[in-house]
PDB file of C-alpha atoms in Angstrom:
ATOM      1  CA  UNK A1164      -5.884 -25.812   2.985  1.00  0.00           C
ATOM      2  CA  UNK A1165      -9.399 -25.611   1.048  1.00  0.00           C
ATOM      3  CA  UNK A1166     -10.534 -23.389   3.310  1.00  0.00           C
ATOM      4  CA  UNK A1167      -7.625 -20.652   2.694  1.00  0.00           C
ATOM      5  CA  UNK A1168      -8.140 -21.136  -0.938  1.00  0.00           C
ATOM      6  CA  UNK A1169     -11.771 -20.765  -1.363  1.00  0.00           C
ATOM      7  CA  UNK A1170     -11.965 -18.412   2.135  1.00  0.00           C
ATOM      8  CA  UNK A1171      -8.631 -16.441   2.042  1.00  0.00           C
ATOM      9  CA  UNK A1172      -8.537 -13.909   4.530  1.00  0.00           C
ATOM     10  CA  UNK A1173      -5.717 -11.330   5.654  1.00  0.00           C
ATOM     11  CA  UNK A1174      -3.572 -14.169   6.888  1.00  0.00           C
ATOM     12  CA  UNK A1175      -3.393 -15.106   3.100  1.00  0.00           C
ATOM     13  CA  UNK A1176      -2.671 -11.612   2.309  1.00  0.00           C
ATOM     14  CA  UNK A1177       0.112 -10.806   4.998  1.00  0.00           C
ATOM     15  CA  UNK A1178       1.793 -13.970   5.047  1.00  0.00           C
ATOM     16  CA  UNK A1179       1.085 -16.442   1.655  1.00  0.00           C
ATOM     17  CA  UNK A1180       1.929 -14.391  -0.962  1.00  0.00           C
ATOM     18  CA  UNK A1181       2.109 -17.344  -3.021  1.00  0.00           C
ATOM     19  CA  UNK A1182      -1.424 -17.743  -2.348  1.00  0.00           C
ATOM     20  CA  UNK A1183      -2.173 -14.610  -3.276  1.00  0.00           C
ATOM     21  CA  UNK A1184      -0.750 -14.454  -6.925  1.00  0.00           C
ATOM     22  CA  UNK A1185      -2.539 -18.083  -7.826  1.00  0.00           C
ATOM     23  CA  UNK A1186      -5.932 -15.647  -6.760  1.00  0.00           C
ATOM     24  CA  UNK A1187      -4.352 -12.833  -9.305  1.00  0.00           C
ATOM     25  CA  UNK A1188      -3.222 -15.219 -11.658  1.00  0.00           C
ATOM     26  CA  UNK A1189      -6.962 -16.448 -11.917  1.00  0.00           C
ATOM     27  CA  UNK A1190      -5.835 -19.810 -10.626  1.00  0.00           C
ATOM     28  CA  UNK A1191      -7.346 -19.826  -7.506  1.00  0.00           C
ATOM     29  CA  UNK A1192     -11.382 -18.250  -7.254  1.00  0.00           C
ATOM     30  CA  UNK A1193     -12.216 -17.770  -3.760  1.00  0.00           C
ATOM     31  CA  UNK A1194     -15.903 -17.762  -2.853  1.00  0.00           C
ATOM     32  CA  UNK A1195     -14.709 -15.055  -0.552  1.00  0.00           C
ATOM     33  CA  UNK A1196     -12.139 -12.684   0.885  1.00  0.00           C
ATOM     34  CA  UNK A1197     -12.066 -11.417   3.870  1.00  0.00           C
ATOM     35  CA  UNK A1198      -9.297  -9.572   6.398  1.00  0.00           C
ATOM     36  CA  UNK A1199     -10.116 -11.439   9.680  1.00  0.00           C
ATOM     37  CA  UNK A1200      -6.508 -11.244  10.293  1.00  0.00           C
ATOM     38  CA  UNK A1201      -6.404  -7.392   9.849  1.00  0.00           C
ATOM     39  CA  UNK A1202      -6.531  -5.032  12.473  1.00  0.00           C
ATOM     40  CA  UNK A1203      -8.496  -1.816  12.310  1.00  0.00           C
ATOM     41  CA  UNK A1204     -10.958  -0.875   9.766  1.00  0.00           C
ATOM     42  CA  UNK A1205      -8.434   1.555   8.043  1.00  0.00           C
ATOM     43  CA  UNK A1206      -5.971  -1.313   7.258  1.00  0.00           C
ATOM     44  CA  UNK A1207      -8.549  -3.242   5.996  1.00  0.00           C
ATOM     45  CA  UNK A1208     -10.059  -0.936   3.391  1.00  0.00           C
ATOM     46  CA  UNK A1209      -6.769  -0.005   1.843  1.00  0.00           C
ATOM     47  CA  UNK A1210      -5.554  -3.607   1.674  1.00  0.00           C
ATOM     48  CA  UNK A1211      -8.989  -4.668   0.216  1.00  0.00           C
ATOM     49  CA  UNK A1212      -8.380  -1.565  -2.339  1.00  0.00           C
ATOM     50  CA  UNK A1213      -4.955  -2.545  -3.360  1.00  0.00           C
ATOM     51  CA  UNK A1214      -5.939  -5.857  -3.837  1.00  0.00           C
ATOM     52  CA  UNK A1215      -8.255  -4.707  -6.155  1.00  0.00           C
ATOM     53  CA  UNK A1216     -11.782  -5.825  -4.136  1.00  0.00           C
ATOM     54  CA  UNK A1217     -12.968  -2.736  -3.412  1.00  0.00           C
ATOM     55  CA  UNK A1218     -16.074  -1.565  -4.809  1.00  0.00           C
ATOM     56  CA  UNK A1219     -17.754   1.051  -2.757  1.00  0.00           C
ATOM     57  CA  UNK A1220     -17.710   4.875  -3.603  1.00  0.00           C
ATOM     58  CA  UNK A1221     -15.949   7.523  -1.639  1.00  0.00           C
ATOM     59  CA  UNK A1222     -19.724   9.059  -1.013  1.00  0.00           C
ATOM     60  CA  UNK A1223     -20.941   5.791   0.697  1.00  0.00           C
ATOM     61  CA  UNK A1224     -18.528   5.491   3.351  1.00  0.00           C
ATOM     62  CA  UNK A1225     -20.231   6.549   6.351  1.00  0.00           C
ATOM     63  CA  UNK A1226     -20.212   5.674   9.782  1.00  0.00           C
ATOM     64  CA  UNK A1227     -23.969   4.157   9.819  1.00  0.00           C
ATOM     65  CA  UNK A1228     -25.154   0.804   7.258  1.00  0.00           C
ATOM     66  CA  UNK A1229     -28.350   3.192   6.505  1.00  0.00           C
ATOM     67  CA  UNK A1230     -25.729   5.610   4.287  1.00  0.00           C
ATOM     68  CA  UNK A1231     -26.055   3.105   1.699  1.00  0.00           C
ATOM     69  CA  UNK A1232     -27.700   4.218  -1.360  1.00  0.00           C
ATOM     70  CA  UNK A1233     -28.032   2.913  -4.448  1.00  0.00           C
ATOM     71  CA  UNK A1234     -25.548   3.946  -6.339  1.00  0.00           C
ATOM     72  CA  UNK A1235     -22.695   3.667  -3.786  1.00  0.00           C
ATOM     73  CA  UNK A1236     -21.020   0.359  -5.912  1.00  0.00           C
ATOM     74  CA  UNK A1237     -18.736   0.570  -8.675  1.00  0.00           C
ATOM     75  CA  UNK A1238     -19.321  -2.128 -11.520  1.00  0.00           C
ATOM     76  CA  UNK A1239     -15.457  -2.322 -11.647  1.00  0.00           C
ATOM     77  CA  UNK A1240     -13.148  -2.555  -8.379  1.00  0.00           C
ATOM     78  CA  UNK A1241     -12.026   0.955  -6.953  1.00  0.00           C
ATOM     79  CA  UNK A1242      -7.953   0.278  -6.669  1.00  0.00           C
ATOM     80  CA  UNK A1243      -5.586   2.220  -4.844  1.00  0.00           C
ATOM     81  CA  UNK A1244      -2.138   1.977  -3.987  1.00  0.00           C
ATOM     82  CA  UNK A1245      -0.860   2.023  -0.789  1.00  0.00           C
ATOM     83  CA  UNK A1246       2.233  -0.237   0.153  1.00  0.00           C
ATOM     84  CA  UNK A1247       4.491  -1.901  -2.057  1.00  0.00           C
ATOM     85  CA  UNK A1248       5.406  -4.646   0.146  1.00  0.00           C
ATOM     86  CA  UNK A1249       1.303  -5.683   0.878  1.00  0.00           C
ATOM     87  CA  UNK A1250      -0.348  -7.738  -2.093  1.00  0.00           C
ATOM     88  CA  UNK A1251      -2.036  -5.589  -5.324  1.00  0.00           C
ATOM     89  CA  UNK A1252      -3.688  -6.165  -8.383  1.00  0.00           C
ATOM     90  CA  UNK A1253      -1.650  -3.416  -9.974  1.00  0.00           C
ATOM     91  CA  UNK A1254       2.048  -2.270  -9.196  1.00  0.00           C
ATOM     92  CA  UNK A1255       2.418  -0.217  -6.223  1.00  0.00           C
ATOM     93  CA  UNK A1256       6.130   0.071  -6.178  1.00  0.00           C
ATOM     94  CA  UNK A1257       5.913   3.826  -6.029  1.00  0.00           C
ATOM     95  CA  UNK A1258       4.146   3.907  -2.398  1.00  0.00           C
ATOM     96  CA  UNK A1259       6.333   3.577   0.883  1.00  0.00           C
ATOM     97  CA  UNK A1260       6.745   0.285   2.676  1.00  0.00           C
ATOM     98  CA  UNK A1261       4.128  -0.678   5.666  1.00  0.00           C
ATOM     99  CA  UNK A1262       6.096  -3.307   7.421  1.00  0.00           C
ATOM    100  CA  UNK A1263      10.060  -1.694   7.926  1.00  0.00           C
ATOM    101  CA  UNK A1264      12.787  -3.610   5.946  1.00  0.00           C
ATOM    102  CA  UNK A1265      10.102  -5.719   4.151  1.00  0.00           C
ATOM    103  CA  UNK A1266      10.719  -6.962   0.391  1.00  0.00           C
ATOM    104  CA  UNK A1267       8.046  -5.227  -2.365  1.00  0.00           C
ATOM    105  CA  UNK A1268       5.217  -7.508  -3.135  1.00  0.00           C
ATOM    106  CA  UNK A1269       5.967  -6.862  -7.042  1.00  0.00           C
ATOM    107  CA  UNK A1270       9.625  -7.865  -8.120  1.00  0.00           C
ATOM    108  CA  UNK A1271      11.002  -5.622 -10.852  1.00  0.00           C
TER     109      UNK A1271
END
């Protein structure tokens, strides 16, 4: 259980929701998120950038580590809605569902 709260990962996200609103409700401060549970890179990045824990720029997102550059962080997180039935910082009730039939992560 310490673990998931100071290492959540994309079980957290996909499947403890309750988790996941102690982490936006400042309750809980992981040490780290990650989406080990995730598959594919292009889930990942827009679950990390709903969530509000993305931080790289548009211009930095190349195939290879060495297109890095120095200014390819934002200072503040780089959020994007997606789904509104997957976890996010801000209301994403507008965007289509990713899992069919599921309930919206935000309740109106």
């Amino acid at each position: 259980e310490e673990i998931g709260r100071l290492f959540p990962g994309g079980f957290q996200y996909k499947q403890d929701h309750d988790a996941i609103r102690r982490i936006l409700n400042g309750e809980v401060k992981p040490k780290l998120f990650h989406m080990y549970w995730t598959p594919g890179f292009k889930e990942k990045v827009q679950f990390m950038k709903q969530f509000g824990m993305w931080y790289l720029t548009g211009e930095c997102m190349g195939d290879e580590m060495s297109a890095l550059k120095s200014n390819c962080c934002s200072e503040k997180p780089l959020v994007t809605c997606f789904f509104r039935d997957k976890p996010s910082v801000i209301n994403c009730n507008g965007s289509p569902l990713f899992d069919k039939n599921a309930k919206p992560f935000w309740v109106e």
